Coordinates of C-alpha atoms (C1' of nucleotides) in Angstrom, one line a residue:
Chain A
X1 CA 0.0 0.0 0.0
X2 CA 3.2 2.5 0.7
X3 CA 4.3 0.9 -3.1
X4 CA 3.5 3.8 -4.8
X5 CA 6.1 5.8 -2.5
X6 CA 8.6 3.3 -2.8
X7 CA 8.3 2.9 -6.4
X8 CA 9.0 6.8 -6.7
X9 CA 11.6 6.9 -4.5
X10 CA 13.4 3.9 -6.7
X11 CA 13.1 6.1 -9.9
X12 CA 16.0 8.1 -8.1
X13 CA 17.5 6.1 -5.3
X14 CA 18.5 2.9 -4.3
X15 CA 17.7 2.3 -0.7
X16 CA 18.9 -1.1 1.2
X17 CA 16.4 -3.4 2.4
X18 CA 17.2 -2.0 6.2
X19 CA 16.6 1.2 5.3
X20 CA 13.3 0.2 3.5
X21 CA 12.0 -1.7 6.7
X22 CA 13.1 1.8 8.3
X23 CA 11.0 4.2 6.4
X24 CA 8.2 1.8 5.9
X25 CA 7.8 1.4 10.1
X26 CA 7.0 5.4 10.3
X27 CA 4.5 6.1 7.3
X28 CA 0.7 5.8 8.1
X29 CA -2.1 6.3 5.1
X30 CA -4.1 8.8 5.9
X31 CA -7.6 9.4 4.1
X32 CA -8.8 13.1 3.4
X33 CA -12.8 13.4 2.5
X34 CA -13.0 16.0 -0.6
X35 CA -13.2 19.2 0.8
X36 CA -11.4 18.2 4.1
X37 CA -8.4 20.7 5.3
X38 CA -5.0 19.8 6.1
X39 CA -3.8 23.4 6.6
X40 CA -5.1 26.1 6.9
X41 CA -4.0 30.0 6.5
X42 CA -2.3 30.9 10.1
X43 CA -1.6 27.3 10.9
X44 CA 2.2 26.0 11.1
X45 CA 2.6 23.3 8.7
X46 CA 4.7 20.5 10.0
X47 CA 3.6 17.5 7.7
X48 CA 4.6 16.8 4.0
X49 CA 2.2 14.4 2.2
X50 CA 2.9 12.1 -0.6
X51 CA -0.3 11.5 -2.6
X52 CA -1.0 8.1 -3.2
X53 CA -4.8 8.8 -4.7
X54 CA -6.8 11.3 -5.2
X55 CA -5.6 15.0 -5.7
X56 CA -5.1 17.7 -3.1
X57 CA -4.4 21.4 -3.8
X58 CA -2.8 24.5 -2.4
X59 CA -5.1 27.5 -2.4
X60 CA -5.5 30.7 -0.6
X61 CA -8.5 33.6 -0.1
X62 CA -7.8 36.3 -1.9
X63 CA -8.6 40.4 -0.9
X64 CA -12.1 40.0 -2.5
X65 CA -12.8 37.0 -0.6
X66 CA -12.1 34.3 -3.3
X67 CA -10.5 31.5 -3.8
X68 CA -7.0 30.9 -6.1
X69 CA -5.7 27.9 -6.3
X70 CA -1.9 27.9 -6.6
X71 CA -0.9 24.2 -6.7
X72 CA -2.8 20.7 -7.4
X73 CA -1.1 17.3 -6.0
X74 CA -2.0 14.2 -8.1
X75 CA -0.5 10.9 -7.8
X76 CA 3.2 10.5 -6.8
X77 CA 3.7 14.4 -5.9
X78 CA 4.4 15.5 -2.7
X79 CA 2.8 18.6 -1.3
X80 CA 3.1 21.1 2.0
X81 CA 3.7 24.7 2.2
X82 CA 7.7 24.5 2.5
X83 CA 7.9 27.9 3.5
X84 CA 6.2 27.1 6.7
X85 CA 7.2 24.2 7.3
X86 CA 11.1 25.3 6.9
X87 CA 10.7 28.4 9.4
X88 CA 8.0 27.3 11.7
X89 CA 6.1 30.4 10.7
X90 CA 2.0 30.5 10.2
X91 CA 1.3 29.0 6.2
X92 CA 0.0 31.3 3.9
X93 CA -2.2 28.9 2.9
X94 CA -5.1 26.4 2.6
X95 CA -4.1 23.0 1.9
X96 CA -7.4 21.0 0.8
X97 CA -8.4 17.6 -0.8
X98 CA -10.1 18.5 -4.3
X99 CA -11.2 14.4 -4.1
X100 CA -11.5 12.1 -1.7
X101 CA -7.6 11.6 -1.0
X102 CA -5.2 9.3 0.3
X103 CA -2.0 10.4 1.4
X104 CA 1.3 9.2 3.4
X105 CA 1.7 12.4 5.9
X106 CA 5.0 12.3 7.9
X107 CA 5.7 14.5 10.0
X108 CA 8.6 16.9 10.4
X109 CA 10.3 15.5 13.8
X110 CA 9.9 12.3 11.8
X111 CA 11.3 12.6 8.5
X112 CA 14.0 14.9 9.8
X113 CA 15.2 12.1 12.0
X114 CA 15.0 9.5 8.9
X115 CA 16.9 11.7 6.3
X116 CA 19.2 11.9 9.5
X117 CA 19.6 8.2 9.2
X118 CA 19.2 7.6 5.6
X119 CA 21.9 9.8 3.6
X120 CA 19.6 7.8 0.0
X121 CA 16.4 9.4 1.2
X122 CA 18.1 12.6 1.7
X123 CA 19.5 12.0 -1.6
X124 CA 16.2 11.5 -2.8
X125 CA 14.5 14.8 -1.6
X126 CA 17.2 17.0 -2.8
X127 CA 16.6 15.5 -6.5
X128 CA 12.9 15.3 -6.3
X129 CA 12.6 19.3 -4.9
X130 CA 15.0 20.5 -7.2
X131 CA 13.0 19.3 -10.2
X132 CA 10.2 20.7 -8.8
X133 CA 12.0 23.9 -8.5
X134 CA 12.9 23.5 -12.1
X135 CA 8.9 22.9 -13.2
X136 CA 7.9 25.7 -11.3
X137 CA 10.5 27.7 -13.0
X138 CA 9.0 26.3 -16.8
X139 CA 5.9 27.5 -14.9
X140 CA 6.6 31.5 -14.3
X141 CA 7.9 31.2 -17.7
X142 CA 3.9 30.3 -19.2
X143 CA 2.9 32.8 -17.1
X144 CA 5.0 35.7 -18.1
X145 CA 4.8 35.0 -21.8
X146 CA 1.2 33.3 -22.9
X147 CA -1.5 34.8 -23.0
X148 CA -4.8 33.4 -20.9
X149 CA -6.1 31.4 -23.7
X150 CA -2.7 30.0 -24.8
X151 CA -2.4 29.3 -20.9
X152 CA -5.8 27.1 -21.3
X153 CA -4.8 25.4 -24.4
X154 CA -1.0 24.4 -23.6
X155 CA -2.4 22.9 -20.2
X156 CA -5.2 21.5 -21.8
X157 CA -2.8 19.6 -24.7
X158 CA -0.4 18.1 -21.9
X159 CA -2.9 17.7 -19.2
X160 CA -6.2 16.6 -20.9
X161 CA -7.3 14.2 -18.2
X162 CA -6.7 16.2 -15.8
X163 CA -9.0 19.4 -17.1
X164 CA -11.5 17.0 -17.0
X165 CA -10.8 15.7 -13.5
X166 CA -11.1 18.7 -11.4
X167 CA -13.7 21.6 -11.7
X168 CA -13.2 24.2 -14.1
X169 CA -13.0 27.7 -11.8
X170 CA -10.2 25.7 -9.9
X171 CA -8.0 25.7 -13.3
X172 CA -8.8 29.0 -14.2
X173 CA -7.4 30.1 -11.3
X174 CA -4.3 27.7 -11.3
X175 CA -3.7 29.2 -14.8
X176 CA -4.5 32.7 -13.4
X177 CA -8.0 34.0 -15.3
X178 CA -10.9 34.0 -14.3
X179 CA -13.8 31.1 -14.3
X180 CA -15.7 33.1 -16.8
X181 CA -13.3 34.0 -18.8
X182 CA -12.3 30.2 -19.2
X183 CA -15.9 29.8 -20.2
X184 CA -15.5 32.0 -23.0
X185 CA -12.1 30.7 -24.3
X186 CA -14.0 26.9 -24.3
X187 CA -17.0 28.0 -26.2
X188 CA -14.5 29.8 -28.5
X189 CA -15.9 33.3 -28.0
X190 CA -12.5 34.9 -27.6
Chain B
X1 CA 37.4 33.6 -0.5
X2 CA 35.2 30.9 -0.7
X3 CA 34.1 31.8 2.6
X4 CA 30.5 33.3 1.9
X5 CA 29.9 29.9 0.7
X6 CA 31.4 27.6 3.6
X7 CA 29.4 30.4 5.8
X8 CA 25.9 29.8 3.8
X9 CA 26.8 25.9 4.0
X10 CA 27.2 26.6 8.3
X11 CA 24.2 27.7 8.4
X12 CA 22.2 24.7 7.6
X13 CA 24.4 21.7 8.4
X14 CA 27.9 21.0 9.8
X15 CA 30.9 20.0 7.6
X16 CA 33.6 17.8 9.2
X17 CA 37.1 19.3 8.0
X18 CA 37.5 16.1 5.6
X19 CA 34.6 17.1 3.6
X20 CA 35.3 20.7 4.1
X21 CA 38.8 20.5 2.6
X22 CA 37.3 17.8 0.2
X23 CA 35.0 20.3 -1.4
X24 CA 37.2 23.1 -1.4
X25 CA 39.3 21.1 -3.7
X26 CA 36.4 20.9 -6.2
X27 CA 35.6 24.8 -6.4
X28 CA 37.0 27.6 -8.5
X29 CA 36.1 31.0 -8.6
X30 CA 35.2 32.3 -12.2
X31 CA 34.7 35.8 -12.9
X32 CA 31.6 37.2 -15.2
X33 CA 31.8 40.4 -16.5
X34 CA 28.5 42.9 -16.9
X35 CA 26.3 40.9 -19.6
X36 CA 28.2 38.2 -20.1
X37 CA 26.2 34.9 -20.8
X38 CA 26.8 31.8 -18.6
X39 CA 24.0 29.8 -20.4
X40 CA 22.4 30.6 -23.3
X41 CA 18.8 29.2 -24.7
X42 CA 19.1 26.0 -26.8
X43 CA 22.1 24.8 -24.4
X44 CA 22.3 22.0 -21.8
X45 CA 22.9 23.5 -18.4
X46 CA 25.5 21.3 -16.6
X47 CA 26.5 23.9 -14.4
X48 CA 25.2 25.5 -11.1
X49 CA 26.6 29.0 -9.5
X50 CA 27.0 30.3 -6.2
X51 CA 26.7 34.1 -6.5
X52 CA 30.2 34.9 -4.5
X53 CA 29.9 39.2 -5.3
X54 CA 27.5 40.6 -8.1
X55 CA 24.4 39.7 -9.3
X56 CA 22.9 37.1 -11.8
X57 CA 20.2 36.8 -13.8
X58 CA 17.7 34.3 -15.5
X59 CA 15.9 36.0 -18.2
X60 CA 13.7 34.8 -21.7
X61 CA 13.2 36.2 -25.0
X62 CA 9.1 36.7 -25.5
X63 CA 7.3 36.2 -28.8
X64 CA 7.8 39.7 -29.3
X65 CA 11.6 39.8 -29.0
X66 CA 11.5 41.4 -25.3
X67 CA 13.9 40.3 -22.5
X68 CA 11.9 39.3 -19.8
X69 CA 13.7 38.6 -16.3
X70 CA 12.5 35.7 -14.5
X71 CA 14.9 35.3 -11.7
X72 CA 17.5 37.4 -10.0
X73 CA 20.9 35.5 -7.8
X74 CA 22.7 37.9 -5.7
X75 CA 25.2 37.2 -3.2
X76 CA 24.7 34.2 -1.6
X77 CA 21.9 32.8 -3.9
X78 CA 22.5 29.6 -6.2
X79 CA 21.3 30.1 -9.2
X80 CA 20.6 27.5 -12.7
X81 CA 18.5 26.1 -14.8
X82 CA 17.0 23.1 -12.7
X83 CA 15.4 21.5 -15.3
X84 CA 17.5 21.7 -17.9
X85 CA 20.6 20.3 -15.2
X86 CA 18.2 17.8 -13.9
X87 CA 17.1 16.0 -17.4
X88 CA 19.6 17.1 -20.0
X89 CA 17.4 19.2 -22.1
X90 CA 18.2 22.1 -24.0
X91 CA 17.9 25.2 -21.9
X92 CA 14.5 27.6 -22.5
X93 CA 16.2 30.3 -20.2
X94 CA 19.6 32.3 -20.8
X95 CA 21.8 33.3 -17.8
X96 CA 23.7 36.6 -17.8
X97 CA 25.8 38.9 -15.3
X98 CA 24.0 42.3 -14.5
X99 CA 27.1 43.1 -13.2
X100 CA 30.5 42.1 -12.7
X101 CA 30.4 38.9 -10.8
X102 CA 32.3 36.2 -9.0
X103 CA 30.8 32.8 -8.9
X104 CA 31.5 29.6 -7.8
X105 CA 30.6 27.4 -10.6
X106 CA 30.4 23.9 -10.3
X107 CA 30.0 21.3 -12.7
X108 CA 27.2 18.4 -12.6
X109 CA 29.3 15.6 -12.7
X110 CA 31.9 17.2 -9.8
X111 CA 29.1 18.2 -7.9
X112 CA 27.0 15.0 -8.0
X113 CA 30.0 12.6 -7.2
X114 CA 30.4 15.1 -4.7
X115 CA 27.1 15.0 -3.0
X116 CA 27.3 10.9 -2.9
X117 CA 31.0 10.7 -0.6
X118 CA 29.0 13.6 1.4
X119 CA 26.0 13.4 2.5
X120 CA 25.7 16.9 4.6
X121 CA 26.1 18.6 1.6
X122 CA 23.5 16.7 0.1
X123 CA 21.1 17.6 3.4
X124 CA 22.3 21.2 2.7
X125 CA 21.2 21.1 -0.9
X126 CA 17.9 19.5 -0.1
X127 CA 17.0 22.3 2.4
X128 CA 18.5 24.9 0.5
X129 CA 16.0 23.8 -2.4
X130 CA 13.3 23.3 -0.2
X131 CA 13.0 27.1 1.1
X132 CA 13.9 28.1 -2.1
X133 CA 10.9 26.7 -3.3
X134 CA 8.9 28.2 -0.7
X135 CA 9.5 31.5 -1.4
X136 CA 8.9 30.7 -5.2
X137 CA 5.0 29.5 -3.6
X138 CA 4.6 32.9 -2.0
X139 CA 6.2 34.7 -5.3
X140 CA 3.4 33.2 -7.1
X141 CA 1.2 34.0 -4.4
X142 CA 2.4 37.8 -4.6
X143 CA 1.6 37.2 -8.5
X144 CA -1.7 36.2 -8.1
X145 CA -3.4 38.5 -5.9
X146 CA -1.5 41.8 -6.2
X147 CA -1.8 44.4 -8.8
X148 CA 1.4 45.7 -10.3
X149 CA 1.5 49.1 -7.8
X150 CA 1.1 46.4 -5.2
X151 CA 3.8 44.1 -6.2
X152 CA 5.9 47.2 -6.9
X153 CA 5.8 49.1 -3.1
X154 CA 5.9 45.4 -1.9
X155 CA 9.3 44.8 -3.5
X156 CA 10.2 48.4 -3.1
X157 CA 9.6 47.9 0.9
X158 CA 11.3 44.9 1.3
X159 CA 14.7 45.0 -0.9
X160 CA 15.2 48.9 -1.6
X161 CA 18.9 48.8 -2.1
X162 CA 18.5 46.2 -5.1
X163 CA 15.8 48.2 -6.4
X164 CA 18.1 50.9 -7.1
X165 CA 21.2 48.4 -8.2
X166 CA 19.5 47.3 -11.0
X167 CA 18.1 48.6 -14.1
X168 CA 14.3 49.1 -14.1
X169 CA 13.3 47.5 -16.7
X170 CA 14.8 44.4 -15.2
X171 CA 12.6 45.3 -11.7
X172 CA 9.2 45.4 -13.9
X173 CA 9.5 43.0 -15.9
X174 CA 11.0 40.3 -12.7
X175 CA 7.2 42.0 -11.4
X176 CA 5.7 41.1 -14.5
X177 CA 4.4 44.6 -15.8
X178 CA 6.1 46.6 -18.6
X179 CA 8.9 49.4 -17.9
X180 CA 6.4 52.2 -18.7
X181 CA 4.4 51.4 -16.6
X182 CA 6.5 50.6 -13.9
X183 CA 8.1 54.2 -14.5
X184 CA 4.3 56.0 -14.0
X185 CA 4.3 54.2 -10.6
X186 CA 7.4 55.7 -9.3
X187 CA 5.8 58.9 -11.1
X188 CA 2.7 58.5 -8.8
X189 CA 0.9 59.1 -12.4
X190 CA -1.6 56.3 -11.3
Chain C
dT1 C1' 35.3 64.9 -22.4
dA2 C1' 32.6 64.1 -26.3
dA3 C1' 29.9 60.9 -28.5
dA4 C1' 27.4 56.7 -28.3
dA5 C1' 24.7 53.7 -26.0
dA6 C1' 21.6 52.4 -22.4
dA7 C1' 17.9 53.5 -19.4
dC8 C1' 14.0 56.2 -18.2
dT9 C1' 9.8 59.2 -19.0
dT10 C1' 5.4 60.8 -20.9
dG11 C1' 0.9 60.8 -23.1
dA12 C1' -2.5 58.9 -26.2
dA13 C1' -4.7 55.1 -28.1
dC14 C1' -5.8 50.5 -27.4
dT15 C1' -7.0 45.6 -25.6
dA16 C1' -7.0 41.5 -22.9
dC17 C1' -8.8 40.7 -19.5
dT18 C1' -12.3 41.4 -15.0
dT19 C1' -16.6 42.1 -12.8
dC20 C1' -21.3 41.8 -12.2
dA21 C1' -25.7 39.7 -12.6
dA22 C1' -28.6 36.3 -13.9
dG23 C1' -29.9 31.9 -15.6
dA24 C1' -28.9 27.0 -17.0
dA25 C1' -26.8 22.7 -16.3
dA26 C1' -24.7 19.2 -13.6
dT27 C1' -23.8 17.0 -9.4
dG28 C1' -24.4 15.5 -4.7
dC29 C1' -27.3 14.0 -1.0
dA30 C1' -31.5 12.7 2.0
Chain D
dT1 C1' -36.2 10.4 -6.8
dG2 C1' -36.3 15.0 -6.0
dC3 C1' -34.4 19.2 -3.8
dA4 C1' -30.2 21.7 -2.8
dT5 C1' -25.9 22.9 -3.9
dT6 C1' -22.2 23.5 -6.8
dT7 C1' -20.5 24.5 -11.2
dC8 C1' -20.8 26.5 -15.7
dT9 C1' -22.3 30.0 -19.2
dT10 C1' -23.5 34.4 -21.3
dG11 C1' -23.5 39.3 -22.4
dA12 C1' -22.7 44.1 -21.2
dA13 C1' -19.9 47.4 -19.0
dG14 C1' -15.6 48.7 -17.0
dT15 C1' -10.5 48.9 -16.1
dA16 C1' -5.7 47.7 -15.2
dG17 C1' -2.7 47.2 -17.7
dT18 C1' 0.1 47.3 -22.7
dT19 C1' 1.9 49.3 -26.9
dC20 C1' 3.8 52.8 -29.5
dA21 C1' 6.5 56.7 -30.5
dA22 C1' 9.2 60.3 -29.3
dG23 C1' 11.9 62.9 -26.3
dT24 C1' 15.0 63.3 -22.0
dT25 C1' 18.3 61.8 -18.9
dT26 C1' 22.0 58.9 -17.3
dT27 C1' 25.9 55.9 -17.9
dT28 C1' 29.5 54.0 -20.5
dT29 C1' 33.2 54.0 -23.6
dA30 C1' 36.9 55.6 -26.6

DNA sequence: TAAAAAACTTGAACTACTTCAAGAAATGCA
DNA sequence: TGCATTTCTTGAAGTAGTTCAAGTTTTTTA
């Protein structure tokens, strides 16, 4: 049930059997019902969470009250508000299941002691966050230079299934326009 | 005078003097002069650089054949092109002194054997990443619910000496507005 | 220190988006 | 199954920004 993890972590790594038996006695599956908060703005995040199902997303309440989602979580992606959980400070933001969710949450105290312990899952998070890094770079990139409707149709072409999957005002806002005006660009009025 | 580095590396984790002397044998100081390019689009990035003195920055050429800045490195900032380091591709980003600069640059395959014989400089690379990609979250938070006079006194407020190191036009478009405008917000024209 | 190059300013015209308001469609739940 | 809630659509009016073009100021270089 923790395969998923371990399979992700092999793409990178290569960690003995010891240290398998190691990591595998601290995770716990945790299920989040859709809507359900794991953080929440003014909280201090201590948890990461690998998804193992489902999809989770980082959001916060804007000045006029509404919501803009900043991040999704699918399958194999880990999510937390690092900022928070780095400087012990209150989060920014709202961390919420978008689908009934299962994740692996490990806590801080916890993992810090296993990377401690375990120089290959060290290893592994430096690698893993860096590319992240490097996607979110690709992302200020789309931002900067498209357009809103060449946003919607390059995340469309590599993300199909995924537009499909989760409701339409949360993409808009990922991709940073509004709910109406994705409307538009779909029905081709722009 | 690779002591800003040793200093930053202090901060995070401690070095045994093995390692320390074993890295310092890996490093070398380059110098980049004003505008000079250490990566240019279409290339591979195999290199990452620790801004020693000077400033760094990551920038792309638009549809419309403008420079837009995405990322600034000053003193004490790593700066690359994650992606492109990470999976071999071709580069979408080019990376350029603003001014005259000393770097630590260090090369992939250096670094990487590097990281395996010690694994507190791979814990200080994880973190390093880590917070660095939680300030990227609130950048994009900062993106997504400020207007442009808003992003500008926020930046203005909170670095004012590098707002008057660097050119403007590198300021707005980092902000993502244009240099006009940026200029009618200093004038109070809006 | 003059000339060239780079950076900044200004106003006028434009446009890619937002906001609002209301209704229609889809989905979830008792 | 039906009612409530959530999500999506549509059009009209408004606006936060861009673009363009030209002039001014500052910085760099020979």
């Amino acid at each position: 049930m923790y395969k998923p993890l371990f399979d992700h972590i092999g793409k990178f790594v290569n960690l003995e059997a010891s240290d398998i038996d190691k990591l595998k006695s601290c995770l716990e599956l945790s299920k989040i019902k859709k809507k359900e908060h794991v953080l929440i703005e003014g909280q201090v995040c201590n948890t990461i969470y690998f998804v193992i199902k489902g999809c989770m997303r980082q959001y916060i309440i804007n000045s006029k009250g509404a919501e803009q989602t900043l991040q999704f979580g699918i399958e194999n992606w880990w999510i937390t508000d690092y900022l928070s959980y780095h400087n012990h400070v209150p989060s920014s933001f709202y961390l919420q299941a978008v689908e009934n969710t299962e994740v692996i949450a490990i806590d801080k105290t916890v993992l810090e002691a296993l990377l401690t312990e375990i120089p290959s899952l060290e290893r592994y998070f430096r690698i893993v966050s860096q590319k992240t890094f490097g996607a979110m770079q690709m992302r200020i990139k789309f931002l900067f230079t498209m357009s809103a409707e060449e946003r919607y149709h390059h995340f469309n072409d590599h993300f199909p299934e995924f537009v499909q999957r989760v409701p339409q005002y949360m993409i808009a806002s990922y991709l940073d326009f509004s709910a109406e005006f994705m409307s538009k660009i779909r029905a081709g009025k722009i």
